[in-house]
Short mmCIF file of C-alpha atoms and ligand atoms in Angstrom, two decimals:
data_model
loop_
_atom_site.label_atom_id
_atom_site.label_comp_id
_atom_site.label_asym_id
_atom_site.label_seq_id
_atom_site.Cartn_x
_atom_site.Cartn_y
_atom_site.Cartn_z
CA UNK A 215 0.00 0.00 0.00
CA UNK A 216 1.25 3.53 -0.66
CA UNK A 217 1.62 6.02 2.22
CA UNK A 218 -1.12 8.44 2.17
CA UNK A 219 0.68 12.14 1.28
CA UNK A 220 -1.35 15.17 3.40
CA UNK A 221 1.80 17.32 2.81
CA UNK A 222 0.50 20.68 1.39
CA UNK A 223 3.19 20.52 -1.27
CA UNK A 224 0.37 21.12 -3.80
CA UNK A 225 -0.12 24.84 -2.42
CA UNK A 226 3.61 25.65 -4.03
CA UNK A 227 1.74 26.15 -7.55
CA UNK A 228 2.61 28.67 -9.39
CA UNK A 229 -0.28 31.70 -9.73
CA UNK A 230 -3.09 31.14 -12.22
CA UNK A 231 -2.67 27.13 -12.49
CA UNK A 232 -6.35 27.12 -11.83
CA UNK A 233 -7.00 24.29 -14.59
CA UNK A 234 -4.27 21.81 -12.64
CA UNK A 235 -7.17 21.77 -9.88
CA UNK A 236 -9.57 20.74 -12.72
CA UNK A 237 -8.11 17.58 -14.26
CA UNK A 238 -11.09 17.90 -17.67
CA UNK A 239 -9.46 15.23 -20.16
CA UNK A 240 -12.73 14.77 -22.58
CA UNK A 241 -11.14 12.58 -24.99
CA UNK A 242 -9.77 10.20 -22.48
CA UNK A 243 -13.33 9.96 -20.27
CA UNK A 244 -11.75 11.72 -17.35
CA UNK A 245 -12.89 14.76 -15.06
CA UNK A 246 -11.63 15.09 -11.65
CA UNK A 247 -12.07 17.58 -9.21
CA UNK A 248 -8.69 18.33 -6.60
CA UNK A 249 -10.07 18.41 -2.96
CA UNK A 250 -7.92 22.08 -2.87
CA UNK A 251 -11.14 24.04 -4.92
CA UNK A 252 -13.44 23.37 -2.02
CA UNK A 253 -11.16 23.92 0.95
CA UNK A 254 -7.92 26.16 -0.02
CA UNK A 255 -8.38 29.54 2.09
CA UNK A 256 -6.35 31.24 -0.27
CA UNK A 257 -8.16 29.91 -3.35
CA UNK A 258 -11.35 31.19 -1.71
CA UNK A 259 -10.05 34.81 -1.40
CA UNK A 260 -9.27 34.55 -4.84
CA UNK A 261 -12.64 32.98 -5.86
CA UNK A 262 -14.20 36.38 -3.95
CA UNK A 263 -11.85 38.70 -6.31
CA UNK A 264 -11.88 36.94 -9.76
CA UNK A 265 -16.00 35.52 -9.18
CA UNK A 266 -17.99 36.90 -7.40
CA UNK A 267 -16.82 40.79 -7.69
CA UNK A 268 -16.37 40.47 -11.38
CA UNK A 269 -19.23 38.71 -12.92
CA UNK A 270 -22.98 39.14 -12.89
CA UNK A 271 -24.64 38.10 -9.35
CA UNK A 272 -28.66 37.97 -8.43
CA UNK A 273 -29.15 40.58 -5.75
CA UNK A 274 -33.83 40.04 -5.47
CA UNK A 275 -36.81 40.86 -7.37
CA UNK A 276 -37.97 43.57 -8.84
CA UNK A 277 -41.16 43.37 -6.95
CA UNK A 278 -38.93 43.62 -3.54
CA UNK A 279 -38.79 47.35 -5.23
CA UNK A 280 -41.55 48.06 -6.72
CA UNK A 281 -43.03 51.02 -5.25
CA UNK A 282 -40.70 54.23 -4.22
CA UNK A 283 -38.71 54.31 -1.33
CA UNK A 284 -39.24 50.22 -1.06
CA UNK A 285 -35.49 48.79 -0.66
CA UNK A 286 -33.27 45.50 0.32
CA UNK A 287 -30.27 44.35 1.04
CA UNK A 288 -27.61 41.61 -0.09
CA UNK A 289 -24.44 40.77 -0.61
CA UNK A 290 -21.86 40.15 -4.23
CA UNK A 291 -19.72 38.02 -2.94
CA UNK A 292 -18.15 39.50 0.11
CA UNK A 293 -19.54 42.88 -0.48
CA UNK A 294 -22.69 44.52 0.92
CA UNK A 295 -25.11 46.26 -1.69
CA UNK A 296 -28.38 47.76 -0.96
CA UNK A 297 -30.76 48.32 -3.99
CA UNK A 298 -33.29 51.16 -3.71
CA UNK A 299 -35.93 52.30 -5.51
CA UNK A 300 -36.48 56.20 -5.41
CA UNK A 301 -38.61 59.06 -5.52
CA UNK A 302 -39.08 58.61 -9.25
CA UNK A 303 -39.49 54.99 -9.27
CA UNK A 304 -36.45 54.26 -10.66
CA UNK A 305 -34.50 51.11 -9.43
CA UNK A 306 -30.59 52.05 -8.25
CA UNK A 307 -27.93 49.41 -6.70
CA UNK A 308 -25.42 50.89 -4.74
CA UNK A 309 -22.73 49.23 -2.15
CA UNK A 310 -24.28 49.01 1.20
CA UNK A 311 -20.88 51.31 2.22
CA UNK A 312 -21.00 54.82 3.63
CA UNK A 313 -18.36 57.42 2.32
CA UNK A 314 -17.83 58.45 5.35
CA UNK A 315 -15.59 56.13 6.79
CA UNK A 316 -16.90 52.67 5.57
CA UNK A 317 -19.03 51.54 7.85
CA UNK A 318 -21.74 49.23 6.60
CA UNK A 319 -24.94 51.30 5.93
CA UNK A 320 -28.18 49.76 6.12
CA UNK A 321 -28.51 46.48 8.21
CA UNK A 322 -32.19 45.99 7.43
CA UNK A 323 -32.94 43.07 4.80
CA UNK A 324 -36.01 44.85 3.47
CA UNK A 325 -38.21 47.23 3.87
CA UNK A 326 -39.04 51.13 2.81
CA UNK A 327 -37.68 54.16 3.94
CA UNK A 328 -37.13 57.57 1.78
CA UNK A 329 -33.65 57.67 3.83
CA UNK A 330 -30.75 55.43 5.33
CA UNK A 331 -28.86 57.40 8.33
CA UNK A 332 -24.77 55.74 8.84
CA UNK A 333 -25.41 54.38 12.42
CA UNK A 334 -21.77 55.86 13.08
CA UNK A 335 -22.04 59.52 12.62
CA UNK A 336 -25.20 60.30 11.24
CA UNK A 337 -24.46 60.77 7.58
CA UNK A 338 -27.84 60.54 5.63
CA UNK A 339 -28.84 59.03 2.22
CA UNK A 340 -31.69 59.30 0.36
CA UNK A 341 -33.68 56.58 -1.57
CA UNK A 342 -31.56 57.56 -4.75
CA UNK A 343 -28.43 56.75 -3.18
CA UNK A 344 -27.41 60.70 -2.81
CA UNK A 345 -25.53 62.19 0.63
CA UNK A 346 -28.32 64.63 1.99
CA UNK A 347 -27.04 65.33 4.89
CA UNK A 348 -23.37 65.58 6.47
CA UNK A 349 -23.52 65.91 10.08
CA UNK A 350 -22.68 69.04 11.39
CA UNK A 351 -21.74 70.07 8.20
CA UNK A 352 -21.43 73.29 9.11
CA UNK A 353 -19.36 73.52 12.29
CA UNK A 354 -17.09 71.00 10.53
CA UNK A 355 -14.15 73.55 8.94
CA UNK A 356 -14.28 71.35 6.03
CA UNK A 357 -11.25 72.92 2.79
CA UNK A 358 -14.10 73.95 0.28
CA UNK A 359 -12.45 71.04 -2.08
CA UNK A 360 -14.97 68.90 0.45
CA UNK A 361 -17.82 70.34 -2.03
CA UNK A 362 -16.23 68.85 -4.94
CA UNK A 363 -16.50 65.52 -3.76
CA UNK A 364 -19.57 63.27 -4.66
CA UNK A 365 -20.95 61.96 -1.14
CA UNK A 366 -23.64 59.94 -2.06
CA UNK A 367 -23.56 55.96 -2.59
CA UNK A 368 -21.21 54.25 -4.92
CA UNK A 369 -23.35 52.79 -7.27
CA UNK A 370 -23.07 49.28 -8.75
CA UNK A 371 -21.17 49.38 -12.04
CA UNK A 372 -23.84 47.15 -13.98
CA UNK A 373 -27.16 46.72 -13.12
CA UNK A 374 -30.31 44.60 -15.16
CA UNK A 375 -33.16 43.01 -14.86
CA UNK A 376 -34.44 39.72 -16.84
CA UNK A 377 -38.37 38.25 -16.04
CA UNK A 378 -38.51 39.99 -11.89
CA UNK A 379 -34.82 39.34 -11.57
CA UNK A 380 -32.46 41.64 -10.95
CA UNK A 381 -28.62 41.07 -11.13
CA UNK A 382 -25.67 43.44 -10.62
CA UNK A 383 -22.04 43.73 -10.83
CA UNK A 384 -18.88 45.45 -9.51
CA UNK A 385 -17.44 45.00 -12.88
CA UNK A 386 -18.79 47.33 -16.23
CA UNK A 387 -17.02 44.92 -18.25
CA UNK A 388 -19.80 42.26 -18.18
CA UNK A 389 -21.42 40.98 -21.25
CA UNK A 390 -25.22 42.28 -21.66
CA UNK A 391 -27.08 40.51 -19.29
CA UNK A 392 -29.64 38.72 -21.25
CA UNK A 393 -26.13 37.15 -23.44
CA UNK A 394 -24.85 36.01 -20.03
CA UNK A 395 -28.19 34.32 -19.36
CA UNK A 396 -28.21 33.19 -22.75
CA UNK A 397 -30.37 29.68 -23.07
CA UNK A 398 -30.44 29.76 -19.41
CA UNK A 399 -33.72 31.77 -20.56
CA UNK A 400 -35.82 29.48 -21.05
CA UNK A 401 -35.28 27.51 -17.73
CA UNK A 402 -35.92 31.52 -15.67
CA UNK A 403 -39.05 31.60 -18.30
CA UNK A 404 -40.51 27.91 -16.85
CA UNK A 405 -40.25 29.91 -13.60
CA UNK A 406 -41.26 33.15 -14.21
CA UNK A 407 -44.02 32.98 -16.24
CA UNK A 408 -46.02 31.26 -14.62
CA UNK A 409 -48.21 34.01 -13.62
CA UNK A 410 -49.95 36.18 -15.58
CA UNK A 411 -48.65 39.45 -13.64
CA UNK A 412 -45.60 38.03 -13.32
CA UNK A 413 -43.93 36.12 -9.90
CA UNK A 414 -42.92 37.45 -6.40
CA UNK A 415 -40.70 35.57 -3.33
CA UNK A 416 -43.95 34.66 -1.10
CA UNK A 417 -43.18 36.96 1.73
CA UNK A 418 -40.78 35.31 4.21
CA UNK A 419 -37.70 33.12 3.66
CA UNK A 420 -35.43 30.35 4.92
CA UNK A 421 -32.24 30.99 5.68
CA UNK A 422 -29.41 29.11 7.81
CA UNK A 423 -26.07 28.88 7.72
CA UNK A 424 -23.89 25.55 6.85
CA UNK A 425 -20.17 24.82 7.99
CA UNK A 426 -19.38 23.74 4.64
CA UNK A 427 -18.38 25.68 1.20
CA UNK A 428 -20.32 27.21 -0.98
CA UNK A 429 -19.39 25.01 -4.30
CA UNK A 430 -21.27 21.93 -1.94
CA UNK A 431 -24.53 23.64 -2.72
CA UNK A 432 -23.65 24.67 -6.53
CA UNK A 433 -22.93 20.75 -6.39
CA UNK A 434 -26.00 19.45 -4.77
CA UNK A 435 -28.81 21.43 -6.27
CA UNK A 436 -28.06 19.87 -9.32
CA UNK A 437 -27.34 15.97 -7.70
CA UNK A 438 -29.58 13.98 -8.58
CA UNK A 439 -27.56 11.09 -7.46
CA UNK A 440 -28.03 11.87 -3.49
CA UNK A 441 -31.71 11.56 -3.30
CA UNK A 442 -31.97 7.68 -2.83
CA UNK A 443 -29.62 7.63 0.00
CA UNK A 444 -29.24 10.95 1.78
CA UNK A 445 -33.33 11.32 0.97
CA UNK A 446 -34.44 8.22 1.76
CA UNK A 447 -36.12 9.43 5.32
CA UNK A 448 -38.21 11.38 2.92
CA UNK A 449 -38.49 8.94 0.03
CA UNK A 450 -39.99 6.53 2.83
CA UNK A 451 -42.53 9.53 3.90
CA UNK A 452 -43.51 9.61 0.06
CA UNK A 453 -44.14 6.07 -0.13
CA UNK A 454 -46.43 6.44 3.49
CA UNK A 455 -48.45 9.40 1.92
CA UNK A 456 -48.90 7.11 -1.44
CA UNK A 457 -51.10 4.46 0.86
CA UNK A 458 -53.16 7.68 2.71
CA UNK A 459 -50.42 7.40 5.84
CA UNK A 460 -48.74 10.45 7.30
CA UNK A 461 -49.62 13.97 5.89
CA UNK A 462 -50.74 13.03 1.97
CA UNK A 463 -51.06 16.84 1.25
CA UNK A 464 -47.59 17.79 2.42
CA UNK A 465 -45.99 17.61 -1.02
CA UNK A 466 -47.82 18.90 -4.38
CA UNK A 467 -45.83 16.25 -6.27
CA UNK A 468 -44.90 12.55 -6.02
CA UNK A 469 -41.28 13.26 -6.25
CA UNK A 470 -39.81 9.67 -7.05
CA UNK A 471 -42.86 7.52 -8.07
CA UNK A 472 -40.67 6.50 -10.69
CA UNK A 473 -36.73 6.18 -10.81
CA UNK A 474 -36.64 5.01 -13.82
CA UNK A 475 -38.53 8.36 -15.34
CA UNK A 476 -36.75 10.12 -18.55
CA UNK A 477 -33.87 12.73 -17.42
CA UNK A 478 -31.46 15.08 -18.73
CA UNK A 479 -28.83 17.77 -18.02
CA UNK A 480 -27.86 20.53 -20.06
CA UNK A 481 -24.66 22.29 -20.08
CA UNK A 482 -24.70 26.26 -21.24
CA UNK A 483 -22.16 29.05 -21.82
CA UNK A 484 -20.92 31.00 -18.49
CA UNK A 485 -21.11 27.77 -16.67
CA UNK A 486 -25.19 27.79 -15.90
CA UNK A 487 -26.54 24.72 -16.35
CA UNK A 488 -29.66 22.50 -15.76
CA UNK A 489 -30.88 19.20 -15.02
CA UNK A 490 -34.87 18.06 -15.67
CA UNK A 491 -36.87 15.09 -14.69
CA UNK A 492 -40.55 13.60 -15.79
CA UNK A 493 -43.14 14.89 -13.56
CA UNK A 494 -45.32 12.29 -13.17
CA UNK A 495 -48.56 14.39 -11.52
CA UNK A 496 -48.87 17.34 -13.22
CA UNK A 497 -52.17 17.84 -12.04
CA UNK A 498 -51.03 18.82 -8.58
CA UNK A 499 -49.11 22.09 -10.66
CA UNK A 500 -50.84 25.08 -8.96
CA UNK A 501 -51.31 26.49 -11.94
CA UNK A 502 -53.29 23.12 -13.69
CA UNK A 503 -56.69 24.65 -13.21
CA UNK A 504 -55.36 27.46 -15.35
CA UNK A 505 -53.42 25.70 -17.93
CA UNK A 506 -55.57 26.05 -21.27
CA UNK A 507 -55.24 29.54 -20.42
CA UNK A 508 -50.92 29.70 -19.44
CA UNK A 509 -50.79 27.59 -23.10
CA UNK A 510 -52.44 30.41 -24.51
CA UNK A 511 -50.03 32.97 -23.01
CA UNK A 512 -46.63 31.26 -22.91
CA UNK A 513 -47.02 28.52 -26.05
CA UNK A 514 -47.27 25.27 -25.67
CA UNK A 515 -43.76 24.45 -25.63
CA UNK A 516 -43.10 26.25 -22.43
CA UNK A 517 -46.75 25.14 -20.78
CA UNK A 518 -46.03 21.54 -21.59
CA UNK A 519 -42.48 21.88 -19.80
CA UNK A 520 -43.91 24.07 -16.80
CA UNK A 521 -46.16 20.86 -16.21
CA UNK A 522 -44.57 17.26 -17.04
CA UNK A 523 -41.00 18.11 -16.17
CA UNK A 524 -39.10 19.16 -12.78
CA UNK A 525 -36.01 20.96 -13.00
CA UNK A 526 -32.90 22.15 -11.19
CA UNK A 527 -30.68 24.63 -12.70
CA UNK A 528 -27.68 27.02 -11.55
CA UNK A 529 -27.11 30.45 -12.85
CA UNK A 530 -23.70 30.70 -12.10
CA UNK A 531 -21.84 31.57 -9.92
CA UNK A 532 -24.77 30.79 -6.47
CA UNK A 533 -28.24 31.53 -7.69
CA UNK A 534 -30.21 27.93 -8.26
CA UNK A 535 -34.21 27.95 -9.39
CA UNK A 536 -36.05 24.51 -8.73
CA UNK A 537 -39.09 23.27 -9.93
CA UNK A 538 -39.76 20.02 -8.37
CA UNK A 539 -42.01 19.44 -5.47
CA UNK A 540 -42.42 23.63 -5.28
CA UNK A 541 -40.71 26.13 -6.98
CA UNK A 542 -38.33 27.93 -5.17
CA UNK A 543 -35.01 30.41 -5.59
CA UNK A 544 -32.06 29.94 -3.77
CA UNK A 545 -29.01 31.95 -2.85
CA UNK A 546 -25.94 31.21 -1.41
CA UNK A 547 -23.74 33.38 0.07
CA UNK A 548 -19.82 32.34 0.46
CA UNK A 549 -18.56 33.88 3.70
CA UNK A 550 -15.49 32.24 4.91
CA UNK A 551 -13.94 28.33 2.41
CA UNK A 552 -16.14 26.71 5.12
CA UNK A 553 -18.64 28.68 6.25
CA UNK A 554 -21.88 29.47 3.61
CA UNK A 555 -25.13 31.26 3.97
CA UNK A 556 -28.27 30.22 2.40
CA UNK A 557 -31.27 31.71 1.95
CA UNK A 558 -34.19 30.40 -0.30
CA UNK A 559 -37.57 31.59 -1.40
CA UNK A 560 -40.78 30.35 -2.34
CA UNK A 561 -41.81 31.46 -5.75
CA UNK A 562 -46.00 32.24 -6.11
CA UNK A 563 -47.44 34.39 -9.05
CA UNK A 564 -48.37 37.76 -8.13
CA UNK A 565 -52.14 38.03 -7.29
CA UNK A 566 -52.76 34.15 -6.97
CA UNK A 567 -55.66 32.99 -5.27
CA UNK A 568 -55.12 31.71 -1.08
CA UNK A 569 -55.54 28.30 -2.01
CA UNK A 570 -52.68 28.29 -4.72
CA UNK A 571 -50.57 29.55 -2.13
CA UNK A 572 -51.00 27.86 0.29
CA UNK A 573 -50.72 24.69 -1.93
CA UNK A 574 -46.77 26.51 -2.26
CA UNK A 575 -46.22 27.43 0.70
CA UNK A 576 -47.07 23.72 1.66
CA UNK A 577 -44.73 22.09 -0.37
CA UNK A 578 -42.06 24.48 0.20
CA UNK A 579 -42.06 23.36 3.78
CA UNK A 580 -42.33 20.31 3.37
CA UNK A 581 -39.15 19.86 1.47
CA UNK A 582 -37.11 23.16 1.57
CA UNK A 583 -37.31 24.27 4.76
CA UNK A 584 -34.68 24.99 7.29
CA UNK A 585 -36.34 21.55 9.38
CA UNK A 586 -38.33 20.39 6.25
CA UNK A 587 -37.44 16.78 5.36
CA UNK A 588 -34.49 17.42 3.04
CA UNK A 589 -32.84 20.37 3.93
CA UNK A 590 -30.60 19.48 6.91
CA UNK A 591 -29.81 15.96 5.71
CA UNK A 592 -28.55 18.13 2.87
CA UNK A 593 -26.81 20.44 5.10
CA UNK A 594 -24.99 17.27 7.24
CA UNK A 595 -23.77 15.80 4.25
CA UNK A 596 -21.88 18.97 2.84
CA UNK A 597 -20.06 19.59 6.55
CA UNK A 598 -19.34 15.57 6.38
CA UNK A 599 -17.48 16.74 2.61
CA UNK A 600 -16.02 19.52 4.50
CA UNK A 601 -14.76 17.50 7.53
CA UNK A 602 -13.76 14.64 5.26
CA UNK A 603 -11.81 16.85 2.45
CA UNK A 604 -10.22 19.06 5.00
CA UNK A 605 -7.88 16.22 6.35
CA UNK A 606 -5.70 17.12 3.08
CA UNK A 607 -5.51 13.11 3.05
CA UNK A 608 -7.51 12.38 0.07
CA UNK A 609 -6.54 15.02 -2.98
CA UNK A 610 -8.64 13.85 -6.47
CA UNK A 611 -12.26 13.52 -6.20
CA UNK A 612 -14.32 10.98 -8.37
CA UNK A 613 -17.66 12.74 -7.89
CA UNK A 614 -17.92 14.07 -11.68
CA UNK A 615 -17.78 11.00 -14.05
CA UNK A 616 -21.56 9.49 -13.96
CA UNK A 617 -22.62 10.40 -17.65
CA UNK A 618 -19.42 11.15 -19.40
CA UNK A 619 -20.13 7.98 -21.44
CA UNK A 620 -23.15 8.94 -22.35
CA UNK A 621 -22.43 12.84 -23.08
CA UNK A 622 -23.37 14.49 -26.47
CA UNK A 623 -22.42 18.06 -27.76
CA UNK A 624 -24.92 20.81 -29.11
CA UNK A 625 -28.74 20.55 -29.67
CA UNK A 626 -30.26 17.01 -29.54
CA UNK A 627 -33.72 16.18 -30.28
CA UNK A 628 -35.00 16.60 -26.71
CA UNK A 629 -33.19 20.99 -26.75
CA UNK A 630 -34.33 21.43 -30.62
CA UNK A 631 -38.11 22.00 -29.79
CA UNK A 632 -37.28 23.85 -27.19
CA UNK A 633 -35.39 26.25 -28.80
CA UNK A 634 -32.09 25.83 -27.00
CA UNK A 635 -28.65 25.32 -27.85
CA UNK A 636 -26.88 24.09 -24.76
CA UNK A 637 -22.75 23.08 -24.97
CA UNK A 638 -23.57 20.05 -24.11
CA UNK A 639 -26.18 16.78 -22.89
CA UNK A 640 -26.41 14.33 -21.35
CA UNK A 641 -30.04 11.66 -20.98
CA UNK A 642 -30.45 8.87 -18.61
CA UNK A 643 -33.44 7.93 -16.41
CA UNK A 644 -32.94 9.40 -12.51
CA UNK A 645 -31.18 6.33 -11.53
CA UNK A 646 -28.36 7.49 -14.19
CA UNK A 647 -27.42 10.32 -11.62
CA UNK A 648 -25.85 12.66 -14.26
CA UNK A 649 -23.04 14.30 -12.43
CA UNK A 650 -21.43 16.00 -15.79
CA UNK A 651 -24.18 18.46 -14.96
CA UNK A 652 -21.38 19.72 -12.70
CA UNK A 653 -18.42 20.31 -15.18
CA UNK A 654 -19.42 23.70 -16.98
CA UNK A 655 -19.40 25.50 -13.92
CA UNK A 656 -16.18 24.37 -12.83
CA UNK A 657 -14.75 24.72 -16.63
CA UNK A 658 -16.08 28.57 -16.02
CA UNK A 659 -14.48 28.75 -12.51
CA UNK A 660 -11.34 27.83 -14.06
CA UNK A 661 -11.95 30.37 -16.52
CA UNK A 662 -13.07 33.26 -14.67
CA UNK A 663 -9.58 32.16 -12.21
CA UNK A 664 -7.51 33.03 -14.76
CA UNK A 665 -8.79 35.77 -16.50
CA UNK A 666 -9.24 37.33 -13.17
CA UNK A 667 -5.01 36.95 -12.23
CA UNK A 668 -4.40 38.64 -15.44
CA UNK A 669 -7.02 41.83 -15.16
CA UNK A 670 -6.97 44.83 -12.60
CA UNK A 671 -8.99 44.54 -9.53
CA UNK A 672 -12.93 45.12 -10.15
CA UNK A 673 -13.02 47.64 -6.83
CA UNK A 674 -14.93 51.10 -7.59
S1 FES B 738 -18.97 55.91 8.90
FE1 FES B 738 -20.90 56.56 8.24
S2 FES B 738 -21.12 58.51 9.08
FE2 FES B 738 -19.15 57.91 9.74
FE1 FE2 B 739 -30.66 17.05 -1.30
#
């Protein structure tokens, strides 16, 4: 037997060897992940820089800031933003920093106020982001080049908005948003359009912590390979409910009546990507009573995908939508290489009727929720990764191979009615457990690593 090596030799790399992390040999059938990418402190900092602070990020919805003076609060990467909507109505995204001396501004999550006061000394903003009032201002002896200086809110350097979504970035040089979306369009679309007026978070969220990093949840909200054994306390509730035992009305959908049910994961440009599954009750869809109607609206393309197929997708780099046993948005926040924050929302169409709601809410719980019946099995089995890989005494992971035999490039006939053009496919039934669903976001990680060593820092 050979002695196990937990030397941290591999950390003398030279700078920018992202892709000797990433061992992505196509043509030999091999992609392998080094253990380094999920718990290298250094590599983290670096993800912060060269990621998150230089490529698009979700911040909410645009109903979250609908109405003047409504605002919230989140985070790109490491750094706090606050997005506003002012007097006028128009939407602004600005870092969450005061110009005064840096202190974090507004520690609210949401709510509406026509001002934000600096709880250190008392500088004001308004809902547009503009200083209107300096403290003392006066009595302060200030040079008159204090005038010349813009006080208010450094604003976000790009800002958009696709289907109640906004995103923003630190960086100008982003491609247009809708091109960095690209086919991941038509995934958001499944989601958004499901109501006629359009789709709001149901007021209220989940939101917890894990000791793990934030690449275990880009991982798992696309594994489909988990959910017979770190699920199976929740499998065996589904098969209860099937015989009338336990809470039947729990779950809006029978979420593994049958493994062996068509699947399929689609790779895109900008490392999004997307895995679907057969929905085998799409009468229990909120929106079924409604349906002849939503064909009408969205085509039938989209209305026949909204109700016979589940997905899970990943706009990269940490915003996941599901549409499984509810439909739900999810955020994760990277704070420290082992230390993540989540927060995830319940999806319902604006002006939907109680019982459609609750019908959501329902199944959001059941599942999703911080002490649903998925969630913290979820949660233990990332800090187990964490615990495990942190040893530094295994170094090449074998968790990205399931599929690679069975992987084709460009549209297929499943993608071509849809419209879509993904990189690449992969089909299997859900006992196939595609996990090549996971390799463009790490090819764009690798990417974005390098391109990131070699440009100037994204900071305003
Ligand atoms: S840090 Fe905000 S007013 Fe001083
Ligand atoms: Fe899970």
């Amino acid at each position: 037997m050979d002695s196990i090596d937990i030397s941290d030799a591999h950390r003398q790399r030279p700078a920018g060897s992202f892709r000797a992390l990433i061992d992505d040999r196509p043509d030999d059938g091999v992609f392998r992940l080094h253990r380094d990418v999920y718990t290298d402190p250094a590599l983290f900092d670096l993800e912060m820089r060269h990621i998150f602070e230089r490529s698009w990020s979700f911040l909410g919805f645009t109903s979250q800031v609908s109405q003047p003076h409504d605002f919230f609060t989140t985070h790109i990467g490491r750094v706090p933003v606050l997005v506003s909507c002012g007097e006028d109505g128009s939407v602004g995204a600005f870092l969450n920093i005061c110009r005064h001396k840096g202190a974090e501004l507004c520690a609210v999550r949401q709510g509406k106020s026509k001002s934000h006061v600096c709880p250190y000394h008392g500088w004001i903003y308004d809902s547009s982001g503009r200083n209107i009032h300096i403290k003392d201002q006066d009595q302060g002896a200030y040079h008159p080049s204090f005038d010349q200086v813009d006080h208010g809110l450094v604003p976000l350097a790009a800002i958009g908005s696709y289907k109640g979504l906004i995103f923003g970035s630190l960086n100008a040089d982003v491609p247009p948003l809708e091109d960095f979306l690209g086919d991941m369009r038509f995934f958001i679309d499944l989601a958004m359009e499901q109501g006629e007026n359009g789709m709001e978070p149901i007021p209220g969220r989940t939101q917890y912590t894990y000791r793990g990093n934030w690449k275990f949840q880009l991982d798992n909200g696309l594994d489909s390979y988990h959910l017979t054994s770190t699920h199976l306390s929740f499998m065996r509730a589904l098969d209860r409910r099937r015989v009338g035992e336990g809470n039947p009305h729990g779950n809006q959908t029978d979420f593994f009546k049958d493994s062996h049910c068509d699947t399929a994961s689609f790779g895109f440009d900008h490392g999004h990507t997307v895995f679907t599954m057969d929905n085998t009750e799409p009468h229990r869809r909120p929106f079924w009573p409604y349906i002849d109607k939503l064909r009408d609206r969205v085509g039938d393309a989209k209305a026949d995908w909204m109700s016979i197929k589940m997905f899970n997708s990943l706009v990269f780099p940490n915003m996941q939508l599901a549409h499984n046993t509810a439909l739900i948005l999810r955020v994760f926040r990277p704070i420290a290489v082992d230390l993540t924050e989540m927060t995830s929302y319940c999806l319902g169409a604006i002006g939907e009727p109680p019982g459609e709601r609750g019908m959501r809410l329902r199944a959001f719980e059941d599942f999703y929720n911080a002490a649903g019946l998925a969630t913290p099995d979820d949660s233990v089995v990332y800090e187990r990764c964490q615990q495990g890989m942190a040893t530094g005494a295994i170094g090449w992971l074998q968790g990205f191979s399931r599929g690679l035999g069975a992987l084709e490039t460009g549209q297929n006939d499943v993608t071509r009615p849809m419209g879509i053009n993904p990189v690449e496919s992969s089909m299997g039934t859900l006992q196939s457990g595609q996990e090549v669903v996971y390799h463009p976001p790490y090819r764009e990680w690798a990417r974005l690593m390098e391109a990131g060593e070699a440009a100037a820092p994204a900071y305003p």
